[in-house]
């Protein structure tokens, strides 16, 4: 009985499943082929190599968490929408954070479209192309940095960990943290992210409303 033919989309989808379960290091042509009941060599008819497969995986996740259309008209709403989509993608696919939090991210078609969408959030404002890039980096780096901590496997029970570690340490400011958290309150990551994002956007707003002559 002939095996069903493979498609590039099937291969990318299977590779994402492998990465979701075991991280990027688990993604090999052989293992993805096994997931599809095919040989690793069969995959090369659709994907040139492992690097090309990972590039396709990244672009697929970018499309899965595409920024909203139409774009919110105000820059602050647009950047908030962008940051929230990125935040959700990191927890849906933790390997995606490692693949994109780099100075040389994969620039596939969907990633390029997402970057264009993001930079267009500043249209109509008196900022240079380089300023747009810097301001966008502030937003994305905030989400990446926070997610880098909280996408770790040991995040469960972190609230209890901090309560136990900070009680009776002899520093009143530190001891105030578990006292305020209480015994049954777990850390709310989405609330923490939203709080920090608002402060980041507040800072950008202060910059945008300052006279251009006072900017660096």
JSON list of N, CA, C and O in Angstrom, two decimals, residues 78-130:
[
{"chain": "A", "resi": 78, "resn": "UNK", "atom": "N", "xyz": [-2.07, 49.89, 18.92]},
{"chain": "A", "resi": 78, "resn": "UNK", "atom": "CA", "xyz": [-1.43, 48.97, 17.98]},
{"chain": "A", "resi": 78, "resn": "UNK", "atom": "C", "xyz": [-0.28, 48.23, 18.65]},
{"chain": "A", "resi": 78, "resn": "UNK", "atom": "O", "xyz": [-0.15, 47.01, 18.53]},
{"chain": "A", "resi": 79, "resn": "UNK", "atom": "N", "xyz": [0.56, 48.95, 19.38]},
{"chain": "A", "resi": 79, "resn": "UNK", "atom": "CA", "xyz": [1.69, 48.30, 20.05]},
{"chain": "A", "resi": 79, "resn": "UNK", "atom": "C", "xyz": [1.22, 47.38, 21.17]},
{"chain": "A", "resi": 79, "resn": "UNK", "atom": "O", "xyz": [1.84, 46.33, 21.42]},
{"chain": "A", "resi": 80, "resn": "UNK", "atom": "N", "xyz": [0.13, 47.74, 21.84]},
{"chain": "A", "resi": 80, "resn": "UNK", "atom": "CA", "xyz": [-0.42, 46.85, 22.86]},
{"chain": "A", "resi": 80, "resn": "UNK", "atom": "C", "xyz": [-0.93, 45.55, 22.24]},
{"chain": "A", "resi": 80, "resn": "UNK", "atom": "O", "xyz": [-0.70, 44.45, 22.78]},
{"chain": "A", "resi": 81, "resn": "UNK", "atom": "N", "xyz": [-1.59, 45.66, 21.09]},
{"chain": "A", "resi": 81, "resn": "UNK", "atom": "CA", "xyz": [-2.08, 44.47, 20.39]},
{"chain": "A", "resi": 81, "resn": "UNK", "atom": "C", "xyz": [-0.91, 43.60, 19.96]},
{"chain": "A", "resi": 81, "resn": "UNK", "atom": "O", "xyz": [-0.94, 42.36, 20.09]},
{"chain": "A", "resi": 82, "resn": "UNK", "atom": "N", "xyz": [0.13, 44.22, 19.43]},
{"chain": "A", "resi": 82, "resn": "UNK", "atom": "CA", "xyz": [1.33, 43.50, 19.01]},
{"chain": "A", "resi": 82, "resn": "UNK", "atom": "C", "xyz": [1.96, 42.75, 20.18]},
{"chain": "A", "resi": 82, "resn": "UNK", "atom": "O", "xyz": [2.27, 41.56, 20.09]},
{"chain": "A", "resi": 83, "resn": "UNK", "atom": "N", "xyz": [2.14, 43.47, 21.30]},
{"chain": "A", "resi": 83, "resn": "UNK", "atom": "CA", "xyz": [2.80, 42.87, 22.46]},
{"chain": "A", "resi": 83, "resn": "UNK", "atom": "C", "xyz": [2.00, 41.70, 23.02]},
{"chain": "A", "resi": 83, "resn": "UNK", "atom": "O", "xyz": [2.56, 40.68, 23.43]},
{"chain": "A", "resi": 84, "resn": "UNK", "atom": "N", "xyz": [0.69, 41.83, 23.03]},
{"chain": "A", "resi": 84, "resn": "UNK", "atom": "CA", "xyz": [-0.15, 40.76, 23.57]},
{"chain": "A", "resi": 84, "resn": "UNK", "atom": "C", "xyz": [-0.13, 39.53, 22.67]},
{"chain": "A", "resi": 84, "resn": "UNK", "atom": "O", "xyz": [-0.13, 38.39, 23.17]},
{"chain": "A", "resi": 85, "resn": "UNK", "atom": "N", "xyz": [-0.10, 39.72, 21.37]},
{"chain": "A", "resi": 85, "resn": "UNK", "atom": "CA", "xyz": [0.00, 38.58, 20.46]},
{"chain": "A", "resi": 85, "resn": "UNK", "atom": "C", "xyz": [1.34, 37.86, 20.62]},
{"chain": "A", "resi": 85, "resn": "UNK", "atom": "O", "xyz": [1.40, 36.64, 20.66]},
{"chain": "A", "resi": 86, "resn": "UNK", "atom": "N", "xyz": [2.41, 38.64, 20.73]},
{"chain": "A", "resi": 86, "resn": "UNK", "atom": "CA", "xyz": [3.73, 38.04, 20.94]},
{"chain": "A", "resi": 86, "resn": "UNK", "atom": "C", "xyz": [3.76, 37.26, 22.26]},
{"chain": "A", "resi": 86, "resn": "UNK", "atom": "O", "xyz": [4.28, 36.14, 22.33]},
{"chain": "A", "resi": 87, "resn": "UNK", "atom": "N", "xyz": [3.20, 37.85, 23.31]},
{"chain": "A", "resi": 87, "resn": "UNK", "atom": "CA", "xyz": [3.17, 37.22, 24.63]},
{"chain": "A", "resi": 87, "resn": "UNK", "atom": "C", "xyz": [2.46, 35.87, 24.57]},
{"chain": "A", "resi": 87, "resn": "UNK", "atom": "O", "xyz": [2.95, 34.88, 25.10]},
{"chain": "A", "resi": 88, "resn": "UNK", "atom": "N", "xyz": [1.33, 35.83, 23.89]},
{"chain": "A", "resi": 88, "resn": "UNK", "atom": "CA", "xyz": [0.58, 34.57, 23.77]},
{"chain": "A", "resi": 88, "resn": "UNK", "atom": "C", "xyz": [1.37, 33.53, 22.98]},
{"chain": "A", "resi": 88, "resn": "UNK", "atom": "O", "xyz": [1.34, 32.33, 23.30]},
{"chain": "A", "resi": 89, "resn": "UNK", "atom": "N", "xyz": [2.08, 33.98, 21.96]},
{"chain": "A", "resi": 89, "resn": "UNK", "atom": "CA", "xyz": [2.83, 33.03, 21.13]},
{"chain": "A", "resi": 89, "resn": "UNK", "atom": "C", "xyz": [3.95, 32.36, 21.91]},
{"chain": "A", "resi": 89, "resn": "UNK", "atom": "O", "xyz": [4.24, 31.18, 21.70]},
{"chain": "A", "resi": 90, "resn": "UNK", "atom": "N", "xyz": [4.57, 33.08, 22.84]},
{"chain": "A", "resi": 90, "resn": "UNK", "atom": "CA", "xyz": [5.68, 32.52, 23.60]},
{"chain": "A", "resi": 90, "resn": "UNK", "atom": "C", "xyz": [5.22, 31.38, 24.51]},
{"chain": "A", "resi": 90, "resn": "UNK", "atom": "O", "xyz": [5.97, 30.43, 24.76]},
{"chain": "A", "resi": 91, "resn": "UNK", "atom": "N", "xyz": [4.00, 31.46, 25.01]},
{"chain": "A", "resi": 91, "resn": "UNK", "atom": "CA", "xyz": [3.51, 30.42, 25.91]},
{"chain": "A", "resi": 91, "resn": "UNK", "atom": "C", "xyz": [2.86, 29.28, 25.13]},
{"chain": "A", "resi": 91, "resn": "UNK", "atom": "O", "xyz": [2.86, 28.14, 25.59]},
{"chain": "A", "resi": 92, "resn": "UNK", "atom": "N", "xyz": [2.33, 29.58, 23.97]},
{"chain": "A", "resi": 92, "resn": "UNK", "atom": "CA", "xyz": [1.78, 28.51, 23.12]},
{"chain": "A", "resi": 92, "resn": "UNK", "atom": "C", "xyz": [2.91, 27.66, 22.53]},
{"chain": "A", "resi": 92, "resn": "UNK", "atom": "O", "xyz": [2.76, 26.44, 22.39]},
{"chain": "A", "resi": 93, "resn": "UNK", "atom": "N", "xyz": [4.02, 28.30, 22.20]},
{"chain": "A", "resi": 93, "resn": "UNK", "atom": "CA", "xyz": [5.17, 27.63, 21.59]},
{"chain": "A", "resi": 93, "resn": "UNK", "atom": "C", "xyz": [6.45, 28.17, 22.23]},
{"chain": "A", "resi": 93, "resn": "UNK", "atom": "O", "xyz": [7.10, 29.04, 21.65]},
{"chain": "A", "resi": 94, "resn": "UNK", "atom": "N", "xyz": [6.84, 27.67, 23.41]},
{"chain": "A", "resi": 94, "resn": "UNK", "atom": "CA", "xyz": [8.00, 28.24, 24.11]},
{"chain": "A", "resi": 94, "resn": "UNK", "atom": "C", "xyz": [9.29, 28.26, 23.29]},
{"chain": "A", "resi": 94, "resn": "UNK", "atom": "O", "xyz": [10.13, 29.16, 23.48]},
{"chain": "A", "resi": 95, "resn": "UNK", "atom": "N", "xyz": [9.48, 27.32, 22.38]},
{"chain": "A", "resi": 95, "resn": "UNK", "atom": "CA", "xyz": [10.67, 27.32, 21.54]},
{"chain": "A", "resi": 95, "resn": "UNK", "atom": "C", "xyz": [10.72, 28.54, 20.63]},
{"chain": "A", "resi": 95, "resn": "UNK", "atom": "O", "xyz": [11.81, 28.96, 20.19]},
{"chain": "A", "resi": 96, "resn": "UNK", "atom": "N", "xyz": [9.55, 29.11, 20.33]},
{"chain": "A", "resi": 96, "resn": "UNK", "atom": "CA", "xyz": [9.46, 30.26, 19.43]},
{"chain": "A", "resi": 96, "resn": "UNK", "atom": "C", "xyz": [10.20, 31.46, 20.01]},
{"chain": "A", "resi": 96, "resn": "UNK", "atom": "O", "xyz": [10.78, 32.27, 19.26]},
{"chain": "A", "resi": 97, "resn": "UNK", "atom": "N", "xyz": [10.21, 31.58, 21.33]},
{"chain": "A", "resi": 97, "resn": "UNK", "atom": "CA", "xyz": [10.91, 32.68, 21.98]},
{"chain": "A", "resi": 97, "resn": "UNK", "atom": "C", "xyz": [12.41, 32.58, 21.70]},
{"chain": "A", "resi": 97, "resn": "UNK", "atom": "O", "xyz": [13.05, 33.56, 21.30]},
{"chain": "A", "resi": 98, "resn": "UNK", "atom": "N", "xyz": [12.97, 31.39, 21.89]},
{"chain": "A", "resi": 98, "resn": "UNK", "atom": "CA", "xyz": [14.40, 31.20, 21.64]},
{"chain": "A", "resi": 98, "resn": "UNK", "atom": "C", "xyz": [14.75, 31.43, 20.18]},
{"chain": "A", "resi": 98, "resn": "UNK", "atom": "O", "xyz": [15.85, 31.91, 19.85]},
{"chain": "A", "resi": 99, "resn": "UNK", "atom": "N", "xyz": [13.84, 31.11, 19.29]},
{"chain": "A", "resi": 99, "resn": "UNK", "atom": "CA", "xyz": [14.10, 31.24, 17.86]},
{"chain": "A", "resi": 99, "resn": "UNK", "atom": "C", "xyz": [14.02, 32.68, 17.37]},
{"chain": "A", "resi": 99, "resn": "UNK", "atom": "O", "xyz": [14.56, 33.01, 16.31]},
{"chain": "A", "resi": 100, "resn": "UNK", "atom": "N", "xyz": [13.34, 33.55, 18.12]},
{"chain": "A", "resi": 100, "resn": "UNK", "atom": "CA", "xyz": [13.13, 34.92, 17.65]},
{"chain": "A", "resi": 100, "resn": "UNK", "atom": "C", "xyz": [13.82, 35.98, 18.51]},
{"chain": "A", "resi": 100, "resn": "UNK", "atom": "O", "xyz": [14.04, 37.10, 18.03]},
{"chain": "A", "resi": 101, "resn": "UNK", "atom": "N", "xyz": [14.16, 35.66, 19.77]},
{"chain": "A", "resi": 101, "resn": "UNK", "atom": "CA", "xyz": [14.84, 36.63, 20.63]},
{"chain": "A", "resi": 101, "resn": "UNK", "atom": "C", "xyz": [16.33, 36.59, 20.33]},
{"chain": "A", "resi": 101, "resn": "UNK", "atom": "O", "xyz": [17.15, 36.11, 21.11]},
{"chain": "A", "resi": 102, "resn": "UNK", "atom": "N", "xyz": [16.67, 37.10, 19.18]},
{"chain": "A", "resi": 102, "resn": "UNK", "atom": "CA", "xyz": [18.04, 37.06, 18.69]},
{"chain": "A", "resi": 102, "resn": "UNK", "atom": "C", "xyz": [18.29, 38.27, 17.81]},
{"chain": "A", "resi": 102, "resn": "UNK", "atom": "O", "xyz": [17.34, 38.87, 17.28]},
{"chain": "A", "resi": 103, "resn": "UNK", "atom": "N", "xyz": [19.56, 38.62, 17.64]},
{"chain": "A", "resi": 103, "resn": "UNK", "atom": "CA", "xyz": [19.89, 39.76, 16.78]},
{"chain": "A", "resi": 103, "resn": "UNK", "atom": "C", "xyz": [19.79, 39.40, 15.30]},
{"chain": "A", "resi": 103, "resn": "UNK", "atom": "O", "xyz": [19.87, 40.28, 14.44]},
{"chain": "A", "resi": 104, "resn": "UNK", "atom": "N", "xyz": [19.61, 38.11, 15.01]},
{"chain": "A", "resi": 104, "resn": "UNK", "atom": "CA", "xyz": [19.46, 37.66, 13.63]},
{"chain": "A", "resi": 104, "resn": "UNK", "atom": "C", "xyz": [18.24, 36.76, 13.50]},
{"chain": "A", "resi": 104, "resn": "UNK", "atom": "O", "xyz": [18.37, 35.55, 13.25]},
{"chain": "A", "resi": 105, "resn": "UNK", "atom": "N", "xyz": [17.05, 37.31, 13.69]},
{"chain": "A", "resi": 105, "resn": "UNK", "atom": "CA", "xyz": [15.85, 36.47, 13.61]},
{"chain": "A", "resi": 105, "resn": "UNK", "atom": "C", "xyz": [15.59, 36.02, 12.17]},
{"chain": "A", "resi": 105, "resn": "UNK", "atom": "O", "xyz": [16.10, 36.61, 11.22]},
{"chain": "A", "resi": 106, "resn": "UNK", "atom": "N", "xyz": [14.81, 34.97, 12.06]},
{"chain": "A", "resi": 106, "resn": "UNK", "atom": "CA", "xyz": [14.40, 34.48, 10.75]},
{"chain": "A", "resi": 106, "resn": "UNK", "atom": "C", "xyz": [13.46, 35.50, 10.12]},
{"chain": "A", "resi": 106, "resn": "UNK", "atom": "O", "xyz": [12.46, 35.90, 10.73]},
{"chain": "A", "resi": 107, "resn": "UNK", "atom": "N", "xyz": [13.77, 35.93, 8.91]},
{"chain": "A", "resi": 107, "resn": "UNK", "atom": "CA", "xyz": [12.97, 36.95, 8.25]},
{"chain": "A", "resi": 107, "resn": "UNK", "atom": "C", "xyz": [12.21, 36.36, 7.07]},
{"chain": "A", "resi": 107, "resn": "UNK", "atom": "O", "xyz": [12.47, 36.67, 5.90]},
{"chain": "A", "resi": 108, "resn": "UNK", "atom": "N", "xyz": [11.27, 35.49, 7.38]},
{"chain": "A", "resi": 108, "resn": "UNK", "atom": "CA", "xyz": [10.42, 34.92, 6.36]},
{"chain": "A", "resi": 108, "resn": "UNK", "atom": "C", "xyz": [9.35, 35.92, 5.93]},
{"chain": "A", "resi": 108, "resn": "UNK", "atom": "O", "xyz": [9.25, 37.02, 6.48]},
{"chain": "A", "resi": 109, "resn": "UNK", "atom": "N", "xyz": [8.54, 35.57, 4.94]},
{"chain": "A", "resi": 109, "resn": "UNK", "atom": "CA", "xyz": [7.53, 36.49, 4.43]},
{"chain": "A", "resi": 109, "resn": "UNK", "atom": "C", "xyz": [6.57, 37.01, 5.49]},
{"chain": "A", "resi": 109, "resn": "UNK", "atom": "O", "xyz": [6.26, 38.21, 5.52]},
{"chain": "A", "resi": 110, "resn": "UNK", "atom": "N", "xyz": [6.10, 36.14, 6.37]},
{"chain": "A", "resi": 110, "resn": "UNK", "atom": "CA", "xyz": [5.14, 36.58, 7.40]},
{"chain": "A", "resi": 110, "resn": "UNK", "atom": "C", "xyz": [5.82, 37.42, 8.46]},
{"chain": "A", "resi": 110, "resn": "UNK", "atom": "O", "xyz": [5.21, 38.36, 9.00]},
{"chain": "A", "resi": 111, "resn": "UNK", "atom": "N", "xyz": [7.07, 37.10, 8.79]},
{"chain": "A", "resi": 111, "resn": "UNK", "atom": "CA", "xyz": [7.81, 37.92, 9.74]},
{"chain": "A", "resi": 111, "resn": "UNK", "atom": "C", "xyz": [8.05, 39.32, 9.20]},
{"chain": "A", "resi": 111, "resn": "UNK", "atom": "O", "xyz": [7.90, 40.33, 9.90]},
{"chain": "A", "resi": 112, "resn": "UNK", "atom": "N", "xyz": [8.42, 39.42, 7.93]},
{"chain": "A", "resi": 112, "resn": "UNK", "atom": "CA", "xyz": [8.63, 40.73, 7.32]},
{"chain": "A", "resi": 112, "resn": "UNK", "atom": "C", "xyz": [7.33, 41.54, 7.30]},
{"chain": "A", "resi": 112, "resn": "UNK", "atom": "O", "xyz": [7.34, 42.75, 7.57]},
{"chain": "A", "resi": 113, "resn": "UNK", "atom": "N", "xyz": [6.23, 40.87, 6.99]},
{"chain": "A", "resi": 113, "resn": "UNK", "atom": "CA", "xyz": [4.93, 41.56, 7.00]},
{"chain": "A", "resi": 113, "resn": "UNK", "atom": "C", "xyz": [4.57, 42.04, 8.40]},
{"chain": "A", "resi": 113, "resn": "UNK", "atom": "O", "xyz": [4.02, 43.13, 8.58]},
{"chain": "A", "resi": 114, "resn": "UNK", "atom": "N", "xyz": [4.90, 41.22, 9.41]},
{"chain": "A", "resi": 114, "resn": "UNK", "atom": "CA", "xyz": [4.62, 41.61, 10.80]},
{"chain": "A", "resi": 114, "resn": "UNK", "atom": "C", "xyz": [5.45, 42.81, 11.20]},
{"chain": "A", "resi": 114, "resn": "UNK", "atom": "O", "xyz": [4.96, 43.72, 11.89]},
{"chain": "A", "resi": 115, "resn": "UNK", "atom": "N", "xyz": [6.71, 42.85, 10.79]},
{"chain": "A", "resi": 115, "resn": "UNK", "atom": "CA", "xyz": [7.57, 43.99, 11.11]},
{"chain": "A", "resi": 115, "resn": "UNK", "atom": "C", "xyz": [7.08, 45.25, 10.42]},
{"chain": "A", "resi": 115, "resn": "UNK", "atom": "O", "xyz": [7.09, 46.34, 11.01]},
{"chain": "A", "resi": 116, "resn": "UNK", "atom": "N", "xyz": [6.63, 45.12, 9.19]},
{"chain": "A", "resi": 116, "resn": "UNK", "atom": "CA", "xyz": [6.08, 46.28, 8.48]},
{"chain": "A", "resi": 116, "resn": "UNK", "atom": "C", "xyz": [4.83, 46.79, 9.18]},
{"chain": "A", "resi": 116, "resn": "UNK", "atom": "O", "xyz": [4.63, 48.01, 9.34]},
{"chain": "A", "resi": 117, "resn": "UNK", "atom": "N", "xyz": [3.97, 45.87, 9.62]},
{"chain": "A", "resi": 117, "resn": "UNK", "atom": "CA", "xyz": [2.76, 46.23, 10.38]},
{"chain": "A", "resi": 117, "resn": "UNK", "atom": "C", "xyz": [3.14, 47.00, 11.63]},
{"chain": "A", "resi": 117, "resn": "UNK", "atom": "O", "xyz": [2.53, 48.02, 11.96]},
{"chain": "A", "resi": 118, "resn": "UNK", "atom": "N", "xyz": [4.16, 46.51, 12.33]},
{"chain": "A", "resi": 118, "resn": "UNK", "atom": "CA", "xyz": [4.56, 47.13, 13.59]},
{"chain": "A", "resi": 118, "resn": "UNK", "atom": "C", "xyz": [5.12, 48.53, 13.36]},
{"chain": "A", "resi": 118, "resn": "UNK", "atom": "O", "xyz": [4.75, 49.48, 14.08]},
{"chain": "A", "resi": 119, "resn": "UNK", "atom": "N", "xyz": [5.99, 48.70, 12.38]},
{"chain": "A", "resi": 119, "resn": "UNK", "atom": "CA", "xyz": [6.58, 50.00, 12.13]},
{"chain": "A", "resi": 119, "resn": "UNK", "atom": "C", "xyz": [5.54, 51.00, 11.64]},
{"chain": "A", "resi": 119, "resn": "UNK", "atom": "O", "xyz": [5.63, 52.21, 11.93]},
{"chain": "A", "resi": 120, "resn": "UNK", "atom": "N", "xyz": [4.51, 50.50, 10.95]},
{"chain": "A", "resi": 120, "resn": "UNK", "atom": "CA", "xyz": [3.44, 51.39, 10.47]},
{"chain": "A", "resi": 120, "resn": "UNK", "atom": "C", "xyz": [2.63, 51.97, 11.62]},
{"chain": "A", "resi": 120, "resn": "UNK", "atom": "O", "xyz": [1.89, 52.94, 11.43]},
{"chain": "A", "resi": 121, "resn": "UNK", "atom": "N", "xyz": [2.76, 51.39, 12.82]},
{"chain": "A", "resi": 121, "resn": "UNK", "atom": "CA", "xyz": [2.05, 51.93, 13.98]},
{"chain": "A", "resi": 121, "resn": "UNK", "atom": "C", "xyz": [2.46, 53.36, 14.27]},
{"chain": "A", "resi": 121, "resn": "UNK", "atom": "O", "xyz": [1.70, 54.12, 14.88]},
{"chain": "A", "resi": 122, "resn": "UNK", "atom": "N", "xyz": [3.66, 53.73, 13.85]},
{"chain": "A", "resi": 122, "resn": "UNK", "atom": "CA", "xyz": [4.18, 55.08, 14.12]},
{"chain": "A", "resi": 122, "resn": "UNK", "atom": "C", "xyz": [3.93, 56.05, 12.98]},
{"chain": "A", "resi": 122, "resn": "UNK", "atom": "O", "xyz": [4.40, 57.19, 13.03]},
{"chain": "A", "resi": 123, "resn": "UNK", "atom": "N", "xyz": [3.22, 55.61, 11.94]},
{"chain": "A", "resi": 123, "resn": "UNK", "atom": "CA", "xyz": [2.95, 56.50, 10.81]},
{"chain": "A", "resi": 123, "resn": "UNK", "atom": "C", "xyz": [2.25, 57.77, 11.28]},
{"chain": "A", "resi": 123, "resn": "UNK", "atom": "O", "xyz": [1.35, 57.73, 12.12]},
{"chain": "A", "resi": 124, "resn": "UNK", "atom": "N", "xyz": [2.67, 58.90, 10.72]},
{"chain": "A", "resi": 124, "resn": "UNK", "atom": "CA", "xyz": [2.06, 60.17, 11.08]},
{"chain": "A", "resi": 124, "resn": "UNK", "atom": "C", "xyz": [2.72, 60.84, 12.26]},
{"chain": "A", "resi": 124, "resn": "UNK", "atom": "O", "xyz": [2.36, 61.99, 12.59]},
{"chain": "A", "resi": 125, "resn": "UNK", "atom": "N", "xyz": [3.65, 60.17, 12.92]},
{"chain": "A", "resi": 125, "resn": "UNK", "atom": "CA", "xyz": [4.35, 60.74, 14.06]},
{"chain": "A", "resi": 125, "resn": "UNK", "atom": "C", "xyz": [5.70, 61.28, 13.61]},
{"chain": "A", "resi": 125, "resn": "UNK", "atom": "O", "xyz": [6.29, 60.81, 12.64]},
{"chain": "A", "resi": 126, "resn": "UNK", "atom": "N", "xyz": [6.19, 62.26, 14.33]},
{"chain": "A", "resi": 126, "resn": "UNK", "atom": "CA", "xyz": [7.45, 62.91, 13.97]},
{"chain": "A", "resi": 126, "resn": "UNK", "atom": "C", "xyz": [8.63, 62.12, 14.53]},
{"chain": "A", "resi": 126, "resn": "UNK", "atom": "O", "xyz": [9.30, 62.54, 15.47]},
{"chain": "A", "resi": 127, "resn": "UNK", "atom": "N", "xyz": [8.85, 60.95, 13.95]},
{"chain": "A", "resi": 127, "resn": "UNK", "atom": "CA", "xyz": [9.97, 60.10, 14.37]},
{"chain": "A", "resi": 127, "resn": "UNK", "atom": "C", "xyz": [10.65, 59.54, 13.13]},
{"chain": "A", "resi": 127, "resn": "UNK", "atom": "O", "xyz": [10.01, 59.31, 12.10]},
{"chain": "A", "resi": 128, "resn": "UNK", "atom": "N", "xyz": [11.94, 59.31, 13.25]},
{"chain": "A", "resi": 128, "resn": "UNK", "atom": "CA", "xyz": [12.70, 58.76, 12.14]},
{"chain": "A", "resi": 128, "resn": "UNK", "atom": "C", "xyz": [12.51, 57.24, 12.06]},
{"chain": "A", "resi": 128, "resn": "UNK", "atom": "O", "xyz": [11.98, 56.62, 12.99]},
{"chain": "A", "resi": 129, "resn": "UNK", "atom": "N", "xyz": [12.98, 56.66, 10.96]},
{"chain": "A", "resi": 129, "resn": "UNK", "atom": "CA", "xyz": [12.90, 55.21, 10.80]},
{"chain": "A", "resi": 129, "resn": "UNK", "atom": "C", "xyz": [13.68, 54.51, 11.91]},
{"chain": "A", "resi": 129, "resn": "UNK", "atom": "O", "xyz": [13.24, 53.48, 12.44]},
{"chain": "A", "resi": 130, "resn": "UNK", "atom": "N", "xyz": [14.84, 55.07, 12.28]},
{"chain": "A", "resi": 130, "resn": "UNK", "atom": "CA", "xyz": [15.64, 54.47, 13.34]},
{"chain": "A", "resi": 130, "resn": "UNK", "atom": "C", "xyz": [14.94, 54.58, 14.69]},
{"chain": "A", "resi": 130, "resn": "UNK", "atom": "O", "xyz": [14.98, 53.64, 15.49]}
]
